[in-house]
Every structure is written in structure tokens, then in C-alpha cells.
Amino acid sequence: MLILNKTAGVFFKPSRRKIYAFLGSFHFHPGKLFLHKLVLGIETSCDDTAAAVVDEAGNVLGEAIHSQTEVHLKTGGIIPPVAQQLHRENIQRIVQEALSASEVSPSELSAVATTIKPGLALSLGVGLSFSLQLVDQFKKPFIPIHHMEAHALTIRLTNKVEFPFLVLLISGGHCLLALVRGVSDFLLLGKSLDIAPGDMLDKVARRLSLIKHPECSTMSGGKAIEHLAKQGNRLHFDFQPPMQRAKNCDFSFSGLQHVIDKMIMQKEKEEGIEQGQVLSSAADIAAAVQHTVACHIAKRTHRALLFCKQRGFLHQSNAVLVVSGGVASNLYIRKALEIVTNATQCTLLCPPPRLCTDNGVMIA
Ligand code: KG4
Ligand code: ZN
């Protein structure tokens, strides 16, 4: 503070920009000098160990992440004790990296924020016990964070979005539509009755053995489907979007997944190959699956938007739909949602891909 006062005295009524520029020339860290509220965010709800330091103005001072995707791809899905062990092995390093990148020491933090739910209990436990030790050691306040609320609010870091807005969260573990009325004021409009779309895409990719496809071996299931779909013809297969007559905003993916499984089995017979080999029609199947998932998500979201507009729950002239979660990085699904928002005169906003997937910034 002493440095700040002295420096400010150099200028006559100095602008914030001038002070920042002046301090920058001395290699000071403006975030640390001006903005005293620094929050460390810690995320371990699923298969990413992530941490970040964010200041009170929303500037990301530093972040670090360790993804377990490669390990889980090899075992054919997330095995909770394996995820727990990997979180244990990485959490200390990841938090240290986020703090070092921020040039912030634990004693300078204002609080530690950590995901406490929902998620895999064993994974959540690692982040929680690490955080509780940290706040106990450095006598800092602890902020428990709801993972879905963090996903829903992330857009406010990158865009000026007023409440209320509609949010669609689609990932490997989540699928919901909610009206966001305030920082912790959510109205749930719809959710998946069974599995999440990312989970379904991962299962289809596994059933298609896409890990053996040379172009897809290191990609998550959803990403592999999107990649292959570009080379395929969706019209070669006809899958029906689920719940076409349901008068609500819920989703369902497991019925569709079973239909696809049966189709794959039939194709394996036709092509005379064993389960575990890649079908020659894999790209066509990927294209049809992606199209059907996109249609289903877009139709349910359309219903939610119309409902909110009819009831006056969203701004009449500037209704906003925010889409986040790993599946939101799929450009074909985004395009389908864009058609819906254009038809309803709404604005579609998606955080950048790195903030769509699980990360420490959204928690901080
Ligand atoms: O948000 P996220 O990193 O983790 C949680 O599930 O919370 O999302 C991961 C999910 C996985 O199921 C993955 O297959 C899917 O997002 N995903 C995609 C794409 N990239 C990742 N799904 C469709 N298209 C993509 N490009
Ligand atoms: Zn998530």
C-alpha cells in the first residue's frame, strides 16, 4: 500500500492506466498491488485436477491443470479409485503451479474456493481435504462451490451478461437447462433423465473402438465423434431424436445409445468384423449420432427458450442463452443451437473452449 501511495503521488490525478504502465516498467504485479482480494480456486470433481488464482476484478493471474483423459481412455472409462489416486498425486503440484504462475503466496490469498458438489465423491474428497489443510495452515476463509453454478457463471468472466439468462450445461457428467436469476439463484427447467450427452458420446466412441482409429487415438469420445463425423454422411443412418412428444425440457440419451449399439452390432455382422475393430462405416455412424444428439439438444433448448420468453422470465429484447460444458465445444452442436437462437431472436454465448471444460478459473 505504501508503494501504491508513493507512486500515485508522482502523477497529478493519475489515471489507473498510467499507474499500471508506470508500475509495469518496474515489473510490479498490478493485480497484487491494486486488487487485494485474491481467490485460489480448486477443482477435482471428476477427472481434472485444476487450480487458478483470480482477482476481484476477474483477472486470471495464473492457472494450472492436469487432465486424466489419457489414462481413462486406456481403461475404457473413469474408474473412481484411479481418478482419486491421480488427483492425490497431482494436487499439490497443480496448486503450487497456479500460485507460482500468479506470483502469489498462500499467505496473500483472501480465500480458498473449492468444488464440494456434485461430482465423484472420491475425487471431490481429494480437493476438499487438501483445501481444508491449506485454509487451516494459513488461516484463510473457505468458500464451498457448487460445480454447476460455477459452470453457469463462467461466462461473466469473458462477456458482460446481465441476469437473468438461460444456461445449457452439456458435458460428460452434466446435462441441464436452468434459468440463472442471480449468482446463487437458479431455476432448473430440465435435466437428463438418464446419462449426459458426453457420457453417451464417450460410450459410442468406445463401442466403435475409435481409440484404434489413427486420427482419434488421443481424443475424448465426443471429440473423436466430431472429428470423424466431418468425413461421414449422416444420411446413411436414421436415428430418431428421443422424447419428441414430451412436453417438458428434459433430455434422455441412454435409449438412443442402445439403438446405436444395436446398429453397430448389425453393421459388424454385415462387414464380417469382430467387436473391437473399426467399422468402415464408423464415420457415417459418427455423423448420424452427432446430428441426432444435436437435434435433441436443440429441440429441448428451443422449448426452454420459448417457455421463458412466454413467461417473461428473460429480457424481451435481449434474451441470452449461455452454453457451456465439454460438449459445448462441439461446433456442429453449436451450429444447431445457433439456428434456435436466431429463430427466437436470442443471443448465443459460449465461453472459450478452455473455460467450457472443467477448470480452476470457474471455481475461483
Ligand atoms: O466438461 P468436461 O471436461 O467434463 C465433465 O464431464 O464435467 O466434459 C467432458 C466431456 C466428455 O464426455 C467428452 O467426450 C465431451 O465432453 N467432449 C465433446 C467434445 N469435446 C469434449 N463432446 C462433443 N464434441 C466435442 N468436440
Ligand atoms: Zn463440469
CSV table of N, CA and C in Angstrom, one decimal, residues 141-273:
chain,number,residue,atom,x,y,z
A,141,PRO,N,-10.3,-17.9,4.9
A,141,PRO,CA,-11.7,-18.4,4.8
A,141,PRO,C,-11.8,-19.4,3.6
A,142,PHE,N,-12.8,-20.3,3.8
A,142,PHE,CA,-13.1,-21.3,2.8
A,142,PHE,C,-14.4,-21.1,2.1
A,143,ILE,N,-14.4,-21.1,0.8
A,143,ILE,CA,-15.7,-20.9,0.1
A,143,ILE,C,-16.1,-22.2,-0.6
A,144,PRO,N,-17.2,-22.9,-0.2
A,144,PRO,CA,-17.6,-24.1,-0.9
A,144,PRO,C,-18.3,-23.7,-2.2
A,145,ILE,N,-18.0,-24.4,-3.2
A,145,ILE,CA,-18.5,-24.1,-4.6
A,145,ILE,C,-19.3,-25.2,-5.2
A,146,HIS,N,-20.5,-24.9,-5.7
A,146,HIS,CA,-21.3,-25.8,-6.4
A,146,HIS,C,-20.8,-25.8,-7.9
A,147,HIS,N,-20.4,-27.0,-8.3
A,147,HIS,CA,-19.7,-27.1,-9.6
A,147,HIS,C,-20.6,-26.6,-10.8
A,148,MET,N,-21.9,-26.9,-10.8
A,148,MET,CA,-22.8,-26.4,-11.9
A,148,MET,C,-22.9,-24.9,-11.9
A,149,GLU,N,-23.0,-24.3,-10.7
A,149,GLU,CA,-23.2,-22.9,-10.6
A,149,GLU,C,-21.9,-22.2,-11.1
A,150,ALA,N,-20.8,-22.8,-10.9
A,150,ALA,CA,-19.5,-22.3,-11.4
A,150,ALA,C,-19.5,-22.3,-12.9
A,151,HIS,N,-19.9,-23.5,-13.5
A,151,HIS,CA,-20.0,-23.6,-15.0
A,151,HIS,C,-20.9,-22.5,-15.5
A,152,ALA,N,-22.1,-22.3,-14.9
A,152,ALA,CA,-23.1,-21.4,-15.4
A,152,ALA,C,-22.7,-19.9,-15.3
A,153,LEU,N,-21.8,-19.6,-14.3
A,153,LEU,CA,-21.5,-18.2,-14.2
A,153,LEU,C,-20.2,-17.8,-14.9
A,154,THR,N,-19.4,-18.8,-15.4
A,154,THR,CA,-18.1,-18.6,-16.0
A,154,THR,C,-18.2,-17.5,-17.1
A,155,ILE,N,-19.3,-17.5,-17.9
A,155,ILE,CA,-19.5,-16.6,-19.0
A,155,ILE,C,-19.3,-15.1,-18.6
A,156,ARG,N,-19.6,-14.8,-17.3
A,156,ARG,CA,-19.5,-13.5,-16.8
A,156,ARG,C,-18.0,-13.0,-16.7
A,157,LEU,N,-17.1,-14.0,-16.8
A,157,LEU,CA,-15.7,-13.6,-16.8
A,157,LEU,C,-15.3,-13.0,-18.2
A,158,THR,N,-15.9,-13.5,-19.2
A,158,THR,CA,-15.5,-13.1,-20.6
A,158,THR,C,-16.5,-12.2,-21.3
A,159,ASN,N,-17.7,-12.2,-20.8
A,159,ASN,CA,-18.7,-11.4,-21.5
A,159,ASN,C,-19.6,-10.6,-20.5
A,160,LYS,N,-20.1,-9.5,-20.9
A,160,LYS,CA,-20.9,-8.7,-20.0
A,160,LYS,C,-22.3,-9.3,-20.1
A,161,VAL,N,-22.7,-10.1,-19.2
A,161,VAL,CA,-24.0,-10.8,-19.2
A,161,VAL,C,-24.8,-10.4,-18.0
A,162,GLU,N,-26.0,-9.8,-18.2
A,162,GLU,CA,-26.8,-9.4,-17.1
A,162,GLU,C,-27.7,-10.6,-16.7
A,163,PHE,N,-28.1,-10.7,-15.5
A,163,PHE,CA,-29.1,-11.7,-15.1
A,163,PHE,C,-30.5,-11.1,-15.5
A,164,PRO,N,-31.5,-11.9,-15.8
A,164,PRO,CA,-31.4,-13.4,-15.9
A,164,PRO,C,-31.0,-13.8,-17.3
A,165,PHE,N,-30.4,-15.0,-17.4
A,165,PHE,CA,-30.1,-15.7,-18.7
A,165,PHE,C,-30.4,-17.2,-18.6
A,166,LEU,N,-30.5,-17.8,-19.7
A,166,LEU,CA,-30.8,-19.2,-19.7
A,166,LEU,C,-29.4,-19.9,-19.9
A,167,VAL,N,-29.2,-21.0,-19.2
A,167,VAL,CA,-27.9,-21.7,-19.4
A,167,VAL,C,-28.2,-23.2,-19.7
A,168,LEU,N,-27.4,-23.7,-20.7
A,168,LEU,CA,-27.4,-25.1,-21.1
A,168,LEU,C,-26.1,-25.7,-20.7
A,169,LEU,N,-26.0,-26.6,-19.8
A,169,LEU,CA,-24.8,-27.3,-19.5
A,169,LEU,C,-24.7,-28.7,-20.0
A,170,ILE,N,-23.8,-28.9,-20.9
A,170,ILE,CA,-23.7,-30.3,-21.5
A,170,ILE,C,-22.3,-30.8,-21.5
A,171,SER,N,-22.1,-31.8,-20.7
A,171,SER,CA,-20.7,-32.4,-20.6
A,171,SER,C,-20.8,-33.9,-20.4
A,172,GLY,N,-19.7,-34.5,-19.9
A,172,GLY,CA,-19.7,-35.9,-19.7
A,172,GLY,C,-20.5,-36.3,-18.4
A,173,GLY,N,-20.6,-35.3,-17.5
A,173,GLY,CA,-21.4,-35.6,-16.3
A,173,GLY,C,-22.6,-34.8,-16.1
A,174,HIS,N,-22.8,-33.7,-16.9
A,174,HIS,CA,-23.9,-32.8,-16.7
A,174,HIS,C,-24.8,-32.7,-17.9
A,175,CYS,N,-26.1,-32.5,-17.7
A,175,CYS,CA,-27.0,-32.1,-18.8
A,175,CYS,C,-28.2,-31.4,-18.1
A,176,LEU,N,-28.2,-30.1,-18.2
A,176,LEU,CA,-29.3,-29.4,-17.6
A,176,LEU,C,-29.5,-28.1,-18.3
A,177,LEU,N,-30.8,-27.6,-18.2
A,177,LEU,CA,-31.2,-26.3,-18.6
A,177,LEU,C,-31.7,-25.5,-17.4
A,178,ALA,N,-31.2,-24.4,-17.2
A,178,ALA,CA,-31.6,-23.6,-16.0
A,178,ALA,C,-31.7,-22.1,-16.3
A,179,LEU,N,-32.6,-21.5,-15.6
A,179,LEU,CA,-32.7,-20.0,-15.7
A,179,LEU,C,-31.8,-19.5,-14.6
A,180,VAL,N,-30.9,-18.7,-14.9
A,180,VAL,CA,-30.0,-18.1,-13.9
A,180,VAL,C,-30.5,-16.7,-13.6
A,181,ARG,N,-31.0,-16.5,-12.4
A,181,ARG,CA,-31.6,-15.3,-12.0
A,181,ARG,C,-30.7,-14.4,-11.1
A,182,GLY,N,-29.6,-15.1,-10.6
A,182,GLY,CA,-28.6,-14.3,-9.8
A,182,GLY,C,-27.5,-15.3,-9.5
A,183,VAL,N,-26.5,-14.8,-8.7
A,183,VAL,CA,-25.3,-15.6,-8.5
A,183,VAL,C,-25.6,-16.9,-7.9
A,184,SER,N,-26.6,-17.0,-7.0
A,184,SER,CA,-26.9,-18.3,-6.5
A,184,SER,C,-28.4,-18.5,-6.5
A,185,ASP,N,-29.0,-18.0,-7.6
A,185,ASP,CA,-30.5,-18.1,-7.8
A,185,ASP,C,-30.8,-18.8,-9.1
A,186,PHE,N,-31.0,-20.1,-9.1
A,186,PHE,CA,-31.2,-20.9,-10.3
A,186,PHE,C,-32.6,-21.5,-10.3
A,187,LEU,N,-33.2,-21.6,-11.5
A,187,LEU,CA,-34.5,-22.3,-11.6
A,187,LEU,C,-34.2,-23.4,-12.6
A,188,LEU,N,-34.2,-24.6,-12.1
A,188,LEU,CA,-34.0,-25.8,-13.0
A,188,LEU,C,-35.2,-26.0,-13.9
A,189,LEU,N,-35.0,-26.0,-15.2
A,189,LEU,CA,-36.1,-26.2,-16.2
A,189,LEU,C,-36.1,-27.6,-16.8
A,190,GLY,N,-34.9,-28.2,-16.9
A,190,GLY,CA,-34.8,-29.5,-17.5
A,190,GLY,C,-33.5,-30.2,-17.2
A,191,LYS,N,-33.5,-31.5,-17.2
A,191,LYS,CA,-32.2,-32.2,-17.0
A,191,LYS,C,-32.3,-33.6,-17.7
A,192,SER,N,-31.2,-34.3,-17.8
A,192,SER,CA,-31.2,-35.6,-18.4
A,192,SER,C,-31.9,-36.6,-17.4
A,193,LEU,N,-32.8,-37.4,-17.9
A,193,LEU,CA,-33.4,-38.4,-17.1
A,193,LEU,C,-32.5,-39.6,-16.9
A,194,ASP,N,-31.4,-39.7,-17.7
A,194,ASP,CA,-30.5,-40.8,-17.5
A,194,ASP,C,-29.1,-40.3,-17.6
A,195,ILE,N,-28.4,-40.5,-18.7
A,195,ILE,CA,-27.0,-40.1,-18.8
A,195,ILE,C,-26.8,-38.8,-19.5
A,196,ALA,N,-25.6,-38.2,-19.4
A,196,ALA,CA,-25.3,-36.9,-20.0
A,196,ALA,C,-24.9,-37.2,-21.5
A,197,PRO,N,-25.0,-36.2,-22.3
A,197,PRO,CA,-24.6,-36.4,-23.7
A,197,PRO,C,-23.1,-36.8,-23.9
A,198,GLY,N,-22.2,-36.2,-23.1
A,198,GLY,CA,-20.8,-36.5,-23.3
A,198,GLY,C,-20.6,-38.0,-22.9
A,199,ASP,N,-21.3,-38.4,-21.9
A,199,ASP,CA,-21.2,-39.8,-21.5
A,199,ASP,C,-21.6,-40.7,-22.6
A,200,MET,N,-22.7,-40.4,-23.2
A,200,MET,CA,-23.2,-41.2,-24.3
A,200,MET,C,-22.2,-41.2,-25.5
A,201,LEU,N,-21.7,-40.0,-25.9
A,201,LEU,CA,-20.7,-39.9,-27.0
A,201,LEU,C,-19.5,-40.8,-26.6
A,202,ASP,N,-19.1,-40.7,-25.4
A,202,ASP,CA,-17.9,-41.5,-25.0
A,202,ASP,C,-18.2,-43.0,-25.1
A,203,LYS,N,-19.4,-43.4,-24.7
A,203,LYS,CA,-19.7,-44.8,-24.8
A,203,LYS,C,-19.8,-45.3,-26.3
A,204,VAL,N,-20.4,-44.4,-27.2
A,204,VAL,CA,-20.5,-44.8,-28.6
A,204,VAL,C,-19.1,-44.9,-29.2
A,205,ALA,N,-18.2,-43.9,-28.8
A,205,ALA,CA,-16.9,-43.9,-29.4
A,205,ALA,C,-16.1,-45.1,-28.9
A,206,ARG,N,-16.4,-45.5,-27.7
A,206,ARG,CA,-15.7,-46.8,-27.2
A,206,ARG,C,-16.2,-48.0,-27.9
A,207,ARG,N,-17.6,-48.0,-28.1
A,207,ARG,CA,-18.2,-49.2,-28.8
A,207,ARG,C,-17.6,-49.2,-30.2
A,208,LEU,N,-17.3,-48.1,-30.8
A,208,LEU,CA,-16.8,-48.0,-32.2
A,208,LEU,C,-15.3,-48.2,-32.2
A,209,SER,N,-14.7,-48.4,-31.0
A,209,SER,CA,-13.2,-48.6,-30.9
A,209,SER,C,-12.5,-47.5,-31.6
A,210,LEU,N,-12.9,-46.3,-31.4
A,210,LEU,CA,-12.3,-45.1,-32.1
A,210,LEU,C,-10.8,-44.9,-31.6
A,211,ILE,N,-10.6,-45.4,-30.4
A,211,ILE,CA,-9.2,-45.3,-29.8
A,211,ILE,C,-8.2,-46.0,-30.8
A,212,LYS,N,-8.7,-46.9,-31.6
A,212,LYS,CA,-7.8,-47.6,-32.5
A,212,LYS,C,-7.7,-46.9,-33.9
A,213,HIS,N,-8.5,-45.9,-34.0
A,213,HIS,CA,-8.5,-45.1,-35.3
A,213,HIS,C,-7.3,-44.2,-35.2
A,214,PRO,N,-6.4,-44.2,-36.2
A,214,PRO,CA,-5.1,-43.5,-36.1
A,214,PRO,C,-5.4,-42.0,-35.9
A,215,GLU,N,-6.5,-41.4,-36.3
A,215,GLU,CA,-6.6,-39.9,-36.2
A,215,GLU,C,-7.3,-39.6,-34.8
A,216,CYS,N,-7.8,-40.6,-34.1
A,216,CYS,CA,-8.6,-40.3,-32.9
A,216,CYS,C,-8.0,-40.8,-31.6
A,217,SER,N,-6.8,-41.5,-31.7
A,217,SER,CA,-6.4,-42.3,-30.5
A,217,SER,C,-6.2,-41.5,-29.2
A,218,THR,N,-5.9,-40.2,-29.3
A,218,THR,CA,-5.8,-39.5,-28.0
A,218,THR,C,-6.9,-38.5,-27.7
A,219,MET,N,-8.0,-38.6,-28.5
A,219,MET,CA,-9.1,-37.7,-28.4
A,219,MET,C,-10.2,-38.3,-27.4
A,220,SER,N,-10.9,-37.4,-26.7
A,220,SER,CA,-12.0,-37.8,-25.9
A,220,SER,C,-13.1,-38.4,-26.9
A,221,GLY,N,-14.0,-39.2,-26.3
A,221,GLY,CA,-15.0,-39.8,-27.2
A,221,GLY,C,-15.8,-38.7,-28.0
A,222,GLY,N,-16.2,-37.7,-27.4
A,222,GLY,CA,-17.0,-36.6,-28.1
A,222,GLY,C,-16.2,-36.0,-29.2
A,223,LYS,N,-15.0,-35.7,-28.9
A,223,LYS,CA,-14.1,-35.0,-29.9
A,223,LYS,C,-13.9,-35.9,-31.0
A,224,ALA,N,-13.7,-37.2,-30.7
A,224,ALA,CA,-13.4,-38.2,-31.8
A,224,ALA,C,-14.6,-38.3,-32.7
A,225,ILE,N,-15.8,-38.3,-32.1
A,225,ILE,CA,-17.1,-38.4,-32.9
A,225,ILE,C,-17.2,-37.1,-33.8
A,226,GLU,N,-16.9,-35.9,-33.2
A,226,GLU,CA,-16.9,-34.7,-34.1
A,226,GLU,C,-15.9,-34.8,-35.2
A,227,HIS,N,-14.7,-35.2,-34.9
A,227,HIS,CA,-13.7,-35.3,-35.9
A,227,HIS,C,-14.1,-36.3,-37.1
A,228,LEU,N,-14.5,-37.5,-36.7
A,228,LEU,CA,-14.9,-38.5,-37.7
A,228,LEU,C,-16.1,-38.0,-38.5
A,229,ALA,N,-17.1,-37.4,-37.8
A,229,ALA,CA,-18.3,-37.0,-38.4
A,229,ALA,C,-18.1,-36.1,-39.7
A,230,LYS,N,-17.0,-35.4,-39.7
A,230,LYS,CA,-16.7,-34.5,-40.8
A,230,LYS,C,-16.5,-35.3,-42.1
A,231,GLN,N,-16.0,-36.5,-41.9
A,231,GLN,CA,-15.7,-37.4,-43.1
A,231,GLN,C,-16.9,-38.3,-43.4
A,232,GLY,N,-18.0,-38.2,-42.7
A,232,GLY,CA,-19.1,-39.2,-42.9
A,232,GLY,C,-20.3,-38.5,-43.5
A,233,ASN,N,-21.2,-39.4,-43.9
A,233,ASN,CA,-22.5,-39.0,-44.4
A,233,ASN,C,-23.6,-39.4,-43.4
A,234,ARG,N,-24.2,-38.4,-42.8
A,234,ARG,CA,-25.2,-38.7,-41.7
A,234,ARG,C,-26.5,-39.3,-42.3
A,235,LEU,N,-26.7,-39.2,-43.6
A,235,LEU,CA,-28.0,-39.7,-44.2
A,235,LEU,C,-27.9,-41.2,-44.4
A,236,HIS,N,-26.7,-41.8,-44.2
A,236,HIS,CA,-26.6,-43.3,-44.3
A,236,HIS,C,-27.3,-44.0,-43.1
A,237,PHE,N,-27.6,-43.3,-42.0
A,237,PHE,CA,-28.2,-43.9,-40.9
A,237,PHE,C,-29.3,-43.0,-40.4
A,238,ASP,N,-30.4,-43.6,-39.9
A,238,ASP,CA,-31.5,-42.8,-39.5
A,238,ASP,C,-31.9,-43.1,-38.0
A,239,PHE,N,-31.3,-42.2,-37.1
A,239,PHE,CA,-31.7,-42.4,-35.7
A,239,PHE,C,-32.7,-41.3,-35.3
A,240,GLN,N,-33.7,-41.6,-34.6
A,240,GLN,CA,-34.7,-40.6,-34.2
A,240,GLN,C,-34.3,-39.9,-32.9
A,241,PRO,N,-34.4,-38.6,-32.9
A,241,PRO,CA,-34.1,-37.9,-31.6
A,241,PRO,C,-35.1,-38.3,-30.5
A,242,PRO,N,-34.7,-38.5,-29.3
A,242,PRO,CA,-35.5,-39.0,-28.2
A,242,PRO,C,-36.6,-38.0,-27.8
A,243,MET,N,-37.6,-38.4,-27.1
A,243,MET,CA,-38.6,-37.6,-26.4
A,243,MET,C,-39.3,-36.5,-27.2
A,244,GLN,N,-39.5,-36.9,-28.5
A,244,GLN,CA,-40.1,-35.9,-29.4
A,244,GLN,C,-41.4,-35.3,-28.9
A,245,ARG,N,-42.2,-36.2,-28.2
A,245,ARG,CA,-43.5,-35.7,-27.8
A,245,ARG,C,-43.6,-35.2,-26.4
A,246,ALA,N,-42.5,-35.3,-25.6
A,246,ALA,CA,-42.5,-34.9,-24.2
A,246,ALA,C,-42.7,-33.4,-24.1
A,247,LYS,N,-43.7,-33.0,-23.3
A,247,LYS,CA,-43.9,-31.6,-23.2
A,247,LYS,C,-43.2,-31.0,-22.0
A,248,ASN,N,-41.9,-31.2,-22.0
A,248,ASN,CA,-41.1,-30.6,-20.9
A,248,ASN,C,-39.7,-30.3,-21.5
A,249,CYS,N,-38.7,-29.9,-20.7
A,249,CYS,CA,-37.4,-29.6,-21.2
A,249,CYS,C,-36.4,-30.6,-20.8
A,250,ASP,N,-36.8,-31.8,-20.4
A,250,ASP,CA,-35.9,-32.8,-20.0
A,250,ASP,C,-35.2,-33.5,-21.3
A,251,PHE,N,-34.1,-34.2,-21.0
A,251,PHE,CA,-33.3,-34.9,-22.0
A,251,PHE,C,-33.3,-36.4,-21.7
A,252,SER,N,-32.9,-37.2,-22.7
A,252,SER,CA,-32.6,-38.6,-22.5
A,252,SER,C,-31.6,-39.0,-23.5
A,253,PHE,N,-30.6,-39.8,-23.1
A,253,PHE,CA,-29.7,-40.3,-24.1
A,253,PHE,C,-29.4,-41.8,-24.1
A,254,SER,N,-29.9,-42.5,-23.0
A,254,SER,CA,-29.5,-43.9,-23.0
A,254,SER,C,-30.3,-44.8,-24.0
A,255,GLY,N,-31.6,-44.4,-24.2
A,255,GLY,CA,-32.3,-45.2,-25.2
A,255,GLY,C,-31.7,-45.1,-26.6
A,256,LEU,N,-31.3,-43.8,-26.9
A,256,LEU,CA,-30.6,-43.6,-28.2
A,256,LEU,C,-29.3,-44.4,-28.3
A,257,GLN,N,-28.6,-44.4,-27.2
A,257,GLN,CA,-27.3,-45.2,-27.2
A,257,GLN,C,-27.6,-46.7,-27.4
A,258,HIS,N,-28.6,-47.2,-26.9
A,258,HIS,CA,-28.9,-48.7,-27.1
A,258,HIS,C,-29.3,-48.9,-28.6
A,259,VAL,N,-30.0,-48.0,-29.2
A,259,VAL,CA,-30.4,-48.1,-30.6
A,259,VAL,C,-29.1,-48.1,-31.4
A,260,ILE,N,-28.2,-47.2,-31.1
A,260,ILE,CA,-26.9,-47.1,-31.8
A,260,ILE,C,-26.1,-48.4,-31.6
A,261,ASP,N,-26.0,-48.9,-30.4
A,261,ASP,CA,-25.3,-50.1,-30.1
A,261,ASP,C,-25.8,-51.3,-31.0
A,262,LYS,N,-27.1,-51.4,-31.1
A,262,LYS,CA,-27.7,-52.5,-31.9
A,262,LYS,C,-27.3,-52.3,-33.4
A,263,MET,N,-27.3,-51.1,-33.8
A,263,MET,CA,-27.0,-50.8,-35.2
A,263,MET,C,-25.5,-51.1,-35.5
A,264,ILE,N,-24.6,-50.8,-34.5
A,264,ILE,CA,-23.2,-51.2,-34.6
A,264,ILE,C,-23.0,-52.7,-34.7
A,265,MET,N,-23.8,-53.4,-33.9
A,265,MET,CA,-23.7,-54.9,-33.9
A,265,MET,C,-24.1,-55.4,-35.2
A,266,GLN,N,-25.2,-54.8,-35.8
A,266,GLN,CA,-25.7,-55.3,-37.1
A,266,GLN,C,-24.6,-55.0,-38.2
A,267,LYS,N,-24.0,-53.8,-38.1
A,267,LYS,CA,-23.0,-53.5,-39.1
A,267,LYS,C,-21.8,-54.4,-39.0
A,268,GLU,N,-21.4,-54.7,-37.8
A,268,GLU,CA,-20.3,-55.6,-37.6
A,268,GLU,C,-20.5,-57.0,-38.3
A,269,LYS,N,-21.8,-57.4,-38.1
A,269,LYS,CA,-22.1,-58.7,-38.8
A,269,LYS,C,-22.0,-58.5,-40.3
A,270,GLU,N,-22.6,-57.4,-40.8
A,270,GLU,CA,-22.6,-57.2,-42.3
A,270,GLU,C,-21.2,-57.1,-42.8
A,271,GLU,N,-20.3,-56.4,-42.1
A,271,GLU,CA,-19.0,-56.2,-42.6
A,271,GLU,C,-18.1,-57.4,-42.2
A,272,GLY,N,-18.6,-58.3,-41.5
A,272,GLY,CA,-17.9,-59.5,-41.1
A,272,GLY,C,-16.7,-59.2,-40.2
A,273,ILE,N,-16.8,-58.2,-39.3
A,273,ILE,CA,-15.7,-58.0,-38.4
A,273,ILE,C,-16.1,-58.2,-36.9
